[in-house]
CSV table of C-alpha atoms and ligand atoms in Angstrom, one decimal:
chain,number,residue,atom,x,y,z
U,34,MET,CA,-0.1,0.1,-0.2
U,35,SER,CA,1.3,3.4,-0.8
U,36,LYS,CA,1.8,5.8,1.9
U,37,SER,CA,-0.8,8.4,0.6
U,38,ALA,CA,-3.3,5.6,0.1
U,39,PRO,CA,-6.3,6.1,2.5
U,40,ALA,CA,-6.7,3.2,5.0
U,41,PHE,CA,-9.9,2.0,6.3
U,42,THR,CA,-10.3,0.8,10.2
U,43,CYS,CA,-12.9,-1.2,11.8
U,44,THR,CA,-14.0,0.6,14.9
U,45,ALA,CA,-15.4,-2.5,16.4
U,46,CYS,CA,-12.4,-4.7,16.1
U,47,GLY,CA,-9.5,-2.5,14.7
U,48,ALA,CA,-8.9,-4.5,11.5
U,49,THR,CA,-7.7,-2.4,8.5
U,50,ALA,CA,-9.0,-2.6,4.9
U,51,ARG,CA,-7.7,-1.0,1.8
U,52,LYS,CA,-11.2,0.0,0.7
U,53,TRP,CA,-14.6,0.9,2.5
U,54,ALA,CA,-17.2,-1.7,3.1
U,55,GLY,CA,-20.6,-1.9,4.7
U,56,ARG,CA,-19.4,-4.9,6.7
U,57,CYS,CA,-16.2,-5.8,8.3
U,58,GLU,CA,-14.8,-9.0,6.8
U,59,ALA,CA,-12.8,-9.5,10.1
U,60,CYS,CA,-15.5,-9.4,12.7
U,61,GLY,CA,-18.6,-9.2,11.0
U,62,ALA,CA,-19.9,-5.8,12.3
U,63,TRP,CA,-22.1,-3.6,10.3
U,64,ASN,CA,-21.3,0.1,9.4
U,65,SER,CA,-18.2,0.0,11.7
U,66,ILE,CA,-15.7,0.9,8.9
U,67,ILE,CA,-14.3,4.5,9.0
U,68,GLU,CA,-11.5,6.3,7.0
U,69,GLU,CA,-8.5,7.0,8.8
U,70,ALA,CA,-5.4,9.2,8.1
U,71,PRO,CA,-2.6,6.9,6.9
U,72,LEU,CA,0.0,5.7,9.3
U,73,SER,CA,3.5,7.2,8.5
U,74,ALA,CA,6.7,5.6,9.1
U,75,GLY,CA,9.1,7.8,11.3
U,76,PRO,CA,9.4,11.4,12.3
U,77,LYS,CA,10.5,12.4,8.7
U,78,ALA,CA,7.3,11.2,7.1
U,79,LEU,CA,5.3,13.2,9.4
U,80,GLY,CA,6.8,16.5,8.0
U,81,ALA,CA,7.9,18.5,11.3
U,82,LYS,CA,10.1,17.2,13.9
U,83,GLY,CA,8.5,16.4,17.3
U,84,ARG,CA,10.0,17.0,20.5
U,85,SER,CA,11.7,14.4,22.7
U,86,VAL,CA,9.5,13.0,25.1
U,87,PRO,CA,11.1,13.3,28.8
U,88,LEU,CA,11.8,9.7,30.3
U,89,THR,CA,11.5,8.5,33.8
U,90,ASP,CA,12.4,5.6,35.7
U,91,LEU,CA,10.0,3.1,37.3
U,92,ALA,CA,11.0,4.0,40.8
U,93,THR,CA,8.6,6.6,42.3
U,94,GLU,CA,8.1,8.6,45.5
U,95,GLU,CA,4.5,9.6,44.5
U,96,ALA,CA,1.8,8.3,46.9
U,97,ALA,CA,-1.2,6.6,45.2
U,98,PRO,CA,-3.8,9.3,44.3
U,99,PRO,CA,-6.2,10.1,47.2
U,100,ARG,CA,-9.7,8.7,46.2
U,101,ALA,CA,-12.8,10.5,47.0
U,102,SER,CA,-15.5,8.3,48.8
U,103,SER,CA,-19.0,8.5,47.3
U,104,GLY,CA,-20.6,7.7,50.6
U,105,ILE,CA,-22.4,4.7,48.8
U,106,ASP,CA,-20.3,1.7,49.8
U,107,GLU,CA,-21.6,-0.4,47.0
U,108,LEU,CA,-20.3,2.2,44.4
U,109,ASP,CA,-17.0,2.8,46.1
U,110,ARG,CA,-16.4,-0.8,46.2
U,111,VAL,CA,-16.8,-1.1,42.4
U,112,LEU,CA,-14.7,1.6,41.6
U,113,GLY,CA,-12.0,0.0,43.6
U,114,GLY,CA,-12.3,2.0,46.7
U,115,GLY,CA,-13.6,5.4,45.6
U,116,LEU,CA,-13.3,7.7,42.8
U,117,VAL,CA,-9.6,8.4,41.4
U,118,PRO,CA,-9.1,12.1,40.6
U,119,ALA,CA,-8.8,12.6,36.6
U,120,SER,CA,-10.2,9.2,35.7
U,121,ALA,CA,-12.4,8.5,33.2
U,122,ILE,CA,-15.4,6.0,33.7
U,123,LEU,CA,-18.1,4.7,31.4
U,124,VAL,CA,-21.4,3.4,32.8
U,125,GLY,CA,-23.3,1.3,30.4
U,126,GLY,CA,-26.7,-0.3,30.7
U,127,ASP,CA,-30.0,-1.2,28.8
U,128,PRO,CA,-32.3,2.1,28.7
U,129,GLY,CA,-34.4,2.5,31.6
U,130,ILE,CA,-32.4,0.2,34.1
U,131,GLY,CA,-31.6,3.0,36.3
U,132,LYS,CA,-28.3,4.7,35.0
U,133,SER,CA,-29.6,8.3,35.5
U,134,THR,CA,-30.9,7.4,38.8
U,135,LEU,CA,-27.8,5.9,40.1
U,136,LEU,CA,-25.6,8.7,38.9
U,137,LEU,CA,-27.9,11.5,40.2
U,138,GLN,CA,-27.8,9.9,43.7
U,139,ALA,CA,-23.9,9.5,43.3
U,140,ALA,CA,-23.6,13.3,42.1
U,141,ALA,CA,-25.6,14.4,45.3
U,142,SER,CA,-23.7,11.9,47.5
U,143,PHE,CA,-20.4,13.2,46.2
U,144,ALA,CA,-21.2,16.9,46.0
U,145,ARG,CA,-22.6,16.7,50.0
U,146,ARG,CA,-19.2,15.2,50.9
U,147,GLY,CA,-17.5,18.3,49.2
U,148,VAL,CA,-16.6,16.8,45.9
U,149,SER,CA,-17.8,19.3,43.5
U,150,CYS,CA,-19.9,18.2,40.9
U,151,LEU,CA,-21.4,19.0,37.4
U,152,TYR,CA,-24.2,17.0,35.9
U,153,PHE,CA,-24.9,17.4,32.1
U,154,SER,CA,-28.2,15.8,30.8
U,155,GLY,CA,-28.6,15.5,27.1
U,156,GLU,CA,-31.5,13.3,27.4
U,157,GLU,CA,-33.8,15.3,29.8
U,158,ALA,CA,-34.6,18.9,30.5
U,159,SER,CA,-33.3,20.5,33.7
U,160,ALA,CA,-36.7,20.7,35.0
U,161,GLN,CA,-37.3,16.8,34.6
U,162,VAL,CA,-34.0,16.3,36.4
U,163,ARG,CA,-34.9,18.7,39.0
U,164,MET,CA,-38.2,16.8,39.7
U,165,ARG,CA,-36.5,13.5,39.9
U,166,ALA,CA,-34.0,14.9,42.4
U,167,GLN,CA,-36.9,16.3,44.4
U,168,ARG,CA,-38.6,13.0,44.6
U,169,LEU,CA,-35.3,11.2,45.6
U,170,GLY,CA,-35.0,13.8,48.4
U,171,LEU,CA,-31.7,15.2,47.0
U,172,ALA,CA,-32.9,18.7,45.8
U,173,ASP,CA,-30.7,20.2,48.5
U,174,ALA,CA,-27.5,18.8,47.4
U,175,PRO,CA,-25.0,21.2,45.8
U,176,VAL,CA,-25.0,19.4,42.4
U,177,ARG,CA,-25.1,21.9,39.5
U,178,LEU,CA,-27.0,21.0,36.5
U,179,GLY,CA,-26.8,21.7,32.8
U,180,ALA,CA,-29.1,20.3,29.8
U,181,GLU,CA,-27.0,20.4,26.9
U,182,THR,CA,-25.7,18.2,24.2
U,183,ASN,CA,-23.0,20.5,22.4
U,184,LEU,CA,-19.7,19.3,23.5
U,185,ARG,CA,-17.9,22.4,22.8
U,186,ASP,CA,-20.1,24.3,25.0
U,187,ILE,CA,-19.9,21.7,27.9
U,188,LEU,CA,-16.0,21.5,27.5
U,189,THR,CA,-16.1,25.6,27.7
U,190,THR,CA,-18.2,25.2,30.9
U,191,LEU,CA,-16.1,22.7,32.3
U,192,ASP,CA,-12.9,24.7,31.8
U,193,ALA,CA,-14.4,27.6,33.6
U,194,GLU,CA,-15.8,25.7,36.4
U,195,ARG,CA,-12.9,23.2,36.9
U,196,PRO,CA,-15.4,20.8,39.1
U,197,ALA,CA,-13.7,17.6,40.5
U,198,LEU,CA,-16.5,15.5,38.6
U,199,ALA,CA,-18.3,15.9,35.5
U,200,ILE,CA,-21.3,13.4,34.6
U,201,ILE,CA,-22.3,13.2,31.1
U,202,ASP,CA,-25.7,11.7,30.5
U,203,SER,CA,-25.4,10.1,27.9
U,204,ILE,CA,-22.5,9.9,25.5
U,205,GLN,CA,-24.8,8.9,22.8
U,206,THR,CA,-26.4,12.3,22.8
U,207,MET,CA,-23.2,14.5,22.7
U,208,TRP,CA,-22.1,16.0,19.3
U,209,LEU,CA,-19.2,18.0,18.3
U,210,ASP,CA,-19.6,20.5,15.6
U,211,THR,CA,-16.1,19.5,14.0
U,212,VAL,CA,-17.5,16.1,13.2
U,213,GLU,CA,-19.9,15.9,10.1
U,214,ALA,CA,-22.1,13.0,11.7
U,215,ALA,CA,-25.5,12.5,13.2
U,216,PRO,CA,-25.2,12.3,17.3
U,217,GLY,CA,-25.0,8.6,18.5
U,218,SER,CA,-23.3,7.6,15.3
U,219,VAL,CA,-20.0,5.7,15.9
U,220,SER,CA,-17.7,8.8,14.7
U,221,GLN,CA,-19.5,11.4,16.8
U,222,VAL,CA,-19.4,8.9,20.0
U,223,ARG,CA,-15.7,8.2,19.4
U,224,ALA,CA,-14.9,11.7,18.9
U,225,ALA,CA,-17.0,13.0,22.1
U,226,ALA,CA,-15.6,10.4,24.2
U,227,HIS,CA,-11.8,11.3,22.9
U,228,GLU,CA,-12.3,14.9,23.8
U,229,LEU,CA,-13.8,14.2,27.6
U,230,VAL,CA,-11.3,11.5,28.3
U,231,THR,CA,-8.5,13.9,27.0
U,232,PHE,CA,-9.9,16.8,29.1
U,233,ALA,CA,-10.2,14.7,32.2
U,234,LYS,CA,-6.4,13.9,32.1
U,235,ARG,CA,-5.1,17.2,31.1
U,236,ARG,CA,-7.3,19.4,33.6
U,237,GLY,CA,-7.8,16.8,36.4
U,238,VAL,CA,-11.5,16.5,36.2
U,239,ALA,CA,-12.8,12.9,36.7
U,240,VAL,CA,-15.5,12.3,33.9
U,241,ILE,CA,-18.3,9.7,34.2
U,242,LEU,CA,-19.9,8.9,30.9
U,243,VAL,CA,-23.2,7.2,30.5
U,244,GLY,CA,-23.7,4.9,27.7
U,245,HIS,CA,-26.6,2.8,26.3
U,246,VAL,CA,-26.2,-0.8,25.5
U,247,THR,CA,-27.4,-2.5,22.2
U,248,LYS,CA,-29.4,-5.7,22.6
U,249,GLU,CA,-26.2,-7.6,22.0
U,250,GLY,CA,-24.7,-6.2,25.2
U,251,GLN,CA,-22.3,-3.8,23.6
U,252,ILE,CA,-22.1,0.2,24.3
U,253,ALA,CA,-24.0,1.1,21.2
U,254,GLY,CA,-21.9,1.9,18.4
U,255,PRO,CA,-18.4,2.0,19.5
U,256,ARG,CA,-16.5,-0.7,21.3
U,257,VAL,CA,-13.5,1.8,21.3
U,258,VAL,CA,-15.0,3.9,24.2
U,259,GLU,CA,-14.4,0.9,26.3
U,260,HIS,CA,-10.5,1.0,25.4
U,261,MET,CA,-10.4,4.9,25.9
U,262,VAL,CA,-11.7,5.1,29.4
U,263,ASP,CA,-10.0,3.9,32.7
U,264,THR,CA,-13.0,2.0,34.1
U,265,VAL,CA,-15.8,0.3,32.4
U,266,LEU,CA,-19.0,-0.5,34.7
U,267,TYR,CA,-22.2,-2.1,33.5
U,268,PHE,CA,-25.3,-1.7,35.5
U,269,GLU,CA,-27.6,-4.9,34.8
U,270,GLY,CA,-30.7,-6.4,36.0
U,271,GLU,CA,-33.9,-7.9,34.8
U,272,ARG,CA,-36.5,-5.5,34.1
U,273,GLY,CA,-39.2,-7.3,36.3
U,274,HIS,CA,-37.1,-7.5,39.1
U,275,GLN,CA,-35.8,-4.8,41.5
U,276,PHE,CA,-32.4,-5.9,42.1
U,277,ARG,CA,-29.7,-4.0,40.1
U,278,ILE,CA,-26.1,-5.2,39.8
U,279,LEU,CA,-23.3,-2.6,39.1
U,280,ARG,CA,-20.4,-4.7,37.7
U,281,ALA,CA,-16.8,-3.7,37.0
U,282,VAL,CA,-15.6,-5.5,33.7
U,283,LYS,CA,-12.6,-3.1,33.3
U,284,ASN,CA,-10.7,-1.0,36.0
U,285,ARG,CA,-7.1,0.3,35.7
U,286,PHE,CA,-7.6,1.4,39.3
U,287,GLY,CA,-9.0,-1.7,41.2
U,288,PRO,CA,-10.1,-5.3,40.8
U,289,ALA,CA,-12.2,-6.2,37.8
U,290,ASP,CA,-15.5,-8.4,38.3
U,291,GLU,CA,-16.2,-6.3,41.6
U,292,ILE,CA,-20.0,-6.0,42.1
U,293,GLY,CA,-22.3,-3.6,43.9
U,294,VAL,CA,-25.9,-4.5,44.6
U,295,PHE,CA,-28.9,-2.2,44.6
U,296,GLU,CA,-32.6,-2.5,44.9
U,297,MET,CA,-34.9,-0.2,42.8
U,298,THR,CA,-37.4,1.3,45.3
U,299,GLY,CA,-39.8,4.0,44.9
U,300,ASN,CA,-37.3,6.3,46.3
U,301,GLY,CA,-34.5,5.6,44.0
U,302,LEU,CA,-31.9,2.9,44.4
U,303,SER,CA,-30.9,1.6,47.9
U,304,GLN,CA,-27.8,-0.5,48.7
U,305,VAL,CA,-28.0,-4.0,49.4
U,306,THR,CA,-25.3,-4.9,52.2
U,307,ASN,CA,-26.2,-8.7,52.2
U,308,PRO,CA,-26.7,-9.7,48.7
U,309,SER,CA,-26.7,-13.5,49.5
U,310,ALA,CA,-29.7,-13.2,52.0
U,311,LEU,CA,-31.4,-11.1,49.3
U,312,PHE,CA,-30.8,-13.7,46.4
U,313,LEU,CA,-32.1,-16.6,48.7
U,314,SER,CA,-35.1,-14.8,50.1
U,315,GLU,CA,-37.5,-16.1,47.6
U,316,ARG,CA,-36.3,-19.7,48.2
U,317,GLY,CA,-39.0,-22.1,49.7
U,318,GLY,CA,-38.2,-25.3,51.4
U,319,ALA,CA,-36.5,-28.3,49.8
U,320,SER,CA,-37.9,-28.5,46.3
U,321,PRO,CA,-36.6,-30.6,43.2
U,322,GLY,CA,-34.6,-28.6,40.7
U,323,SER,CA,-33.3,-26.1,43.2
U,324,ALA,CA,-29.3,-25.9,44.3
U,325,VAL,CA,-27.6,-23.2,45.9
U,326,PHE,CA,-24.2,-22.2,44.7
U,327,ALA,CA,-21.6,-20.7,46.9
U,328,GLY,CA,-19.9,-18.3,44.5
U,329,ILE,CA,-17.4,-15.4,44.6
U,330,GLU,CA,-18.2,-12.0,42.9
U,331,GLY,CA,-15.0,-9.9,42.9
U,332,THR,CA,-13.8,-10.0,46.5
U,333,ARG,CA,-17.0,-11.1,48.1
U,334,PRO,CA,-18.9,-14.2,48.5
U,335,VAL,CA,-22.4,-14.4,47.1
U,336,LEU,CA,-24.9,-17.2,47.5
U,337,THR,CA,-27.2,-17.7,44.6
U,338,GLU,CA,-30.1,-20.2,43.9
U,339,ILE,CA,-29.9,-22.3,40.5
U,340,GLN,CA,-33.1,-23.4,39.4
U,341,ALA,CA,-33.8,-26.1,36.9
U,342,LEU,CA,-36.9,-27.3,35.3
U,343,VAL,CA,-36.7,-30.5,33.0
U,344,ALA,CA,-39.9,-31.8,31.2
U,345,PRO,CA,-40.8,-34.1,28.1
U,346,SER,CA,-40.6,-32.1,25.0
U,347,PRO,CA,-43.3,-32.1,22.3
U,348,LEU,CA,-40.6,-30.7,20.0
U,349,GLY,CA,-38.3,-32.5,17.6
U,350,THR,CA,-35.4,-30.3,18.9
U,351,PRO,CA,-36.0,-29.7,22.7
U,352,ARG,CA,-35.9,-26.3,24.1
U,353,ARG,CA,-32.8,-25.0,26.1
U,354,THR,CA,-33.6,-21.8,27.7
U,355,VAL,CA,-31.1,-20.2,30.0
U,356,VAL,CA,-31.5,-16.8,32.3
U,357,GLY,CA,-28.4,-15.4,34.1
U,358,LEU,CA,-25.8,-18.4,32.9
U,359,ASP,CA,-24.1,-18.7,29.7
U,360,SER,CA,-25.9,-21.2,27.5
U,361,GLY,CA,-22.9,-22.7,25.9
U,362,ARG,CA,-21.9,-23.9,29.5
U,363,LEU,CA,-25.4,-25.4,30.0
U,364,SER,CA,-24.7,-27.5,26.8
U,365,THR,CA,-21.3,-28.5,27.9
U,366,ILE,CA,-22.6,-29.7,31.3
U,367,LEU,CA,-25.5,-31.7,29.4
U,368,ALA,CA,-23.1,-33.3,27.1
U,369,VAL,CA,-20.6,-34.2,30.0
U,370,LEU,CA,-23.7,-35.7,32.1
U,371,GLU,CA,-24.8,-37.8,29.2
U,372,ALA,CA,-21.3,-38.9,28.0
U,373,ARG,CA,-19.8,-39.4,31.2
U,374,CYS,CA,-22.6,-40.3,33.5
U,375,GLY,CA,-25.0,-41.9,31.1
U,376,ILE,CA,-27.8,-39.6,32.0
U,377,PRO,CA,-29.5,-38.5,28.7
U,378,PHE,CA,-31.4,-35.2,28.1
U,379,ALA,CA,-32.5,-36.0,24.8
U,380,GLY,CA,-36.3,-35.4,24.3
U,381,LEU,CA,-36.5,-33.0,27.3
U,382,ASP,CA,-36.8,-29.5,27.6
U,383,VAL,CA,-34.5,-27.9,29.9
U,384,PHE,CA,-35.0,-24.4,31.6
U,385,LEU,CA,-32.2,-22.9,33.7
U,386,ASN,CA,-32.5,-19.9,35.8
U,387,VAL,CA,-30.5,-17.9,38.5
U,388,ALA,CA,-33.1,-16.8,41.1
U,389,GLY,CA,-33.5,-12.9,41.5
U,390,GLY,CA,-32.0,-11.7,38.1
U,391,MET,CA,-28.4,-12.0,39.2
U,392,ARG,CA,-26.0,-13.2,36.2
U,393,VAL,CA,-23.4,-15.9,37.2
U,394,THR,CA,-20.2,-16.2,35.1
U,395,GLU,CA,-17.9,-18.2,37.4
U,396,PRO,CA,-17.0,-21.8,36.1
U,397,ALA,CA,-17.2,-23.0,39.8
U,398,ALA,CA,-21.1,-22.9,39.3
U,399,ASP,CA,-20.9,-25.9,37.1
U,400,LEU,CA,-21.6,-28.4,40.1
U,401,ALA,CA,-24.6,-26.5,41.3
U,402,VAL,CA,-25.9,-26.4,37.7
U,403,ALA,CA,-25.6,-29.9,37.3
U,404,ALA,CA,-27.0,-30.7,40.7
U,405,ALA,CA,-30.0,-28.6,39.7
U,406,LEU,CA,-30.5,-30.3,36.5
U,407,LEU,CA,-30.5,-33.6,38.1
U,408,SER,CA,-32.5,-32.8,40.8
U,409,ALA,CA,-35.2,-31.7,38.5
U,410,ARG,CA,-34.7,-34.6,36.2
U,411,GLU,CA,-34.9,-37.3,38.9
U,412,ASP,CA,-37.6,-35.2,40.9
U,413,VAL,CA,-35.5,-35.5,44.0
U,414,ALA,CA,-34.8,-32.4,46.1
U,415,ILE,CA,-31.2,-31.5,47.2
U,416,PRO,CA,-31.2,-31.3,51.0
U,417,PRO,CA,-32.1,-27.5,51.8
U,418,GLU,CA,-29.1,-27.0,53.9
U,419,THR,CA,-26.5,-27.8,51.2
U,420,VAL,CA,-24.5,-25.3,49.1
U,421,LEU,CA,-22.3,-26.7,46.2
U,422,PHE,CA,-19.3,-25.4,44.1
U,423,GLY,CA,-16.9,-26.8,41.8
U,424,GLU,CA,-15.8,-26.9,38.0
U,425,ILE,CA,-16.7,-29.8,35.8
U,426,SER,CA,-14.1,-30.7,33.3
U,427,LEU,CA,-15.0,-32.6,30.2
U,428,SER,CA,-13.7,-35.8,31.5
U,429,GLY,CA,-16.4,-35.6,34.2
U,430,ALA,CA,-14.0,-35.0,36.9
U,431,LEU,CA,-14.5,-32.2,39.5
U,432,ARG,CA,-11.9,-29.5,39.5
U,433,PRO,CA,-11.0,-27.6,42.9
U,434,VAL,CA,-11.8,-23.8,42.6
U,435,GLY,CA,-10.3,-20.8,44.6
U,436,GLN,CA,-11.4,-19.0,47.7
U,437,THR,CA,-13.2,-22.0,49.3
U,438,GLU,CA,-13.0,-20.5,52.7
U,439,ASN,CA,-14.9,-17.4,52.1
U,440,ARG,CA,-17.7,-19.5,50.3
U,441,LEU,CA,-18.0,-21.9,53.3
U,442,LYS,CA,-18.0,-19.0,55.7
U,443,GLU,CA,-20.6,-17.1,53.8
U,444,ALA,CA,-22.7,-20.5,53.7
U,445,ALA,CA,-22.4,-20.8,57.3
U,446,LYS,CA,-23.3,-17.5,58.1
U,447,LEU,CA,-26.7,-17.9,56.1
U,448,GLY,CA,-27.5,-21.1,58.0
U,449,PHE,CA,-26.1,-23.6,55.6
U,450,SER,CA,-24.4,-26.8,57.4
U,451,GLN,CA,-23.3,-28.9,54.3
U,452,ALA,CA,-21.1,-28.2,51.3
U,453,ILE,CA,-20.4,-30.4,48.3
U,454,ALA,CA,-16.9,-29.6,46.8
U,455,PRO,CA,-14.6,-31.4,44.6
U,456,SER,CA,-11.8,-33.7,46.2
U,457,ARG,CA,-8.2,-32.0,46.6
U,458,SER,CA,-10.0,-28.7,47.4
U,459,LYS,CA,-7.9,-26.7,49.7
U,460,LEU,CA,-10.2,-26.9,52.5
U,461,VAL,CA,-10.1,-25.0,55.9
U,462,ARG,CA,-12.3,-26.0,58.6
U,463,VAL,CA,-15.2,-23.7,59.2
U,464,GLU,CA,-17.3,-23.9,62.2
U,465,GLY,CA,-20.7,-25.5,61.7
U,466,MET,CA,-20.0,-26.6,58.1
U,467,THR,CA,-19.4,-30.3,57.1
U,468,VAL,CA,-17.9,-30.7,53.8
U,469,ARG,CA,-18.4,-33.6,51.5
U,470,GLU,CA,-15.7,-34.1,48.7
U,471,MET,CA,-16.5,-35.6,45.4
U,472,PRO,CA,-13.7,-36.7,42.8
U,473,ASP,CA,-16.2,-36.7,39.8
U,474,LEU,CA,-19.6,-36.2,38.6
U,475,THR,CA,-20.4,-39.9,38.6
U,476,ALA,CA,-19.6,-40.3,42.3
U,477,PHE,CA,-21.7,-37.3,42.7
U,478,THR,CA,-24.8,-38.2,40.9
U,479,GLY,CA,-24.5,-41.9,42.6
U,480,GLU,CA,-24.5,-40.3,45.9
U,481,MET,CA,-27.1,-37.7,45.6
U,482,PHE,CA,-29.5,-39.4,43.4
U,483,GLY,CA,-28.6,-42.9,43.1
U,484,ALA,CA,-28.3,-42.7,39.5
U,485,GLY,CA,-25.3,-43.1,37.2
E,527,TYD,P1,-33.4,5.9,34.7
E,527,TYD,O1,-32.7,6.3,35.6
E,527,TYD,O2,-34.2,7.1,34.1
E,527,TYD,O3,-32.8,4.8,33.6
E,527,TYD,P2,-31.6,5.2,32.5
E,527,TYD,O4,-31.1,6.3,32.8
E,527,TYD,O5,-30.8,3.9,32.8
E,527,TYD,O6,-32.6,5.0,31.2
E,527,TYD,O7,-34.5,5.0,35.5
E,527,TYD,C1,-35.8,4.8,34.8
E,527,TYD,C2,-36.7,3.7,35.4
E,527,TYD,O8,-36.3,3.8,36.8
E,527,TYD,C3,-38.0,4.1,35.6
E,527,TYD,O9,-38.6,3.0,34.8
E,527,TYD,C4,-38.6,4.2,36.8
E,527,TYD,C5,-37.6,3.7,37.6
E,527,TYD,N1,-37.6,4.3,39.0
E,527,TYD,C6,-38.1,3.9,40.1
E,527,TYD,O10,-38.5,2.8,40.0
E,527,TYD,N2,-37.9,4.5,41.2
E,527,TYD,C7,-37.2,5.7,41.1
E,527,TYD,O11,-37.2,6.5,42.4
E,527,TYD,C8,-36.7,6.5,40.1
E,527,TYD,C9,-36.2,7.6,40.0
E,527,TYD,C10,-37.0,5.5,39.0
E,528,MG,MG1,-31.2,8.0,31.6
């Protein structure tokens, strides 16, 4: 390719192409390819000579940046211990899930603790936001509000005000007059996010960007925004449920995978300090198809109930419906049960669900999933005081998982007295818990259900 030839880049996966196309050949994304200035080779090709960048050693005397606490513990935890000054944070989530509510509450809480805060709404008029603040009992908080979508005006305001924190709700409504594209388009969102993130770093203003998520679970338009910011948080939950989970999927300043749990009430979001109790609150007595998984979310143990229903299928291809778990994982576990334990699920519809609208991603949930499936299939309840954890390998063996002590302690705290875990787990004695160790799935099914 000659140096002056235009290069096209996919904003979804970063692949380059010689000519524009409606669909990226590498990742299959539609309308994601944009023209970019060609890359040059070395300072000479750039025309003017640059200045040398000052270099430093790795050793440093600098203290870690002081973090500002929001006063909302569940939010601070997900941020990795509070807000880092001059950091850029993206909060993604489905429309209507409660992002604006959460951020208005956070803004008020920060402002009341002396962290100066500006809130720019591009979706609602100031009066609407003020009404919501009133309903949430936040009207007296010293948050300053702007209803604006023109990013040039917002940046000018921020430069004059220099708050500690700016909230932009949402990035999809912002537009730059230097970019010829509609607000919400890939190039606008990308350019707007770039301006805001650069501003944050230069001027020492922390920014929180709100982003709507598409049905496929991506921040609408550009994945690239995720790469630009320091921290990506997802606000998730099932519409019909009142529970909401704020999950860190990327964090340069703290552990990823940390979660904060909230409940949507008539007065906004309230924190849930004991999520296990909440997720298990709807559980009745012992019933077939229910298994309690002792999981870890970030640094904290969380117990969840896995529910399964298995019924004869009228369909040629039986249904496999999963809510809150990976459907690929279900297929794997069903295949292992069939091939290694001789328990077929052919001709049976399988429904699998995590109670309370929680999403479980840990492989350690495998054993609880298998237990729920077997319990539903055999119509035999698992003893109600039992929790399970362990990863299932393709050979049918159970693999030990980490943080067993945390899992067992949380289970004991909630009144459970028995745990089923893989053999060779690094177990620590926990008061009030008996642990039964199983080498593989066949031993487990034989013991629990007399099958296999
Ligand atoms: P919102 O924060 O506007 O969602 P987003 O910004 O993610 O689009 O939340 C909207 C929903 O939250 C709406 O369906 C009503 C509900 N809600 C409550 O249940 N209680 C409340 O106190 C508030 C403010 C909203
Ligand atoms: Mg909103």
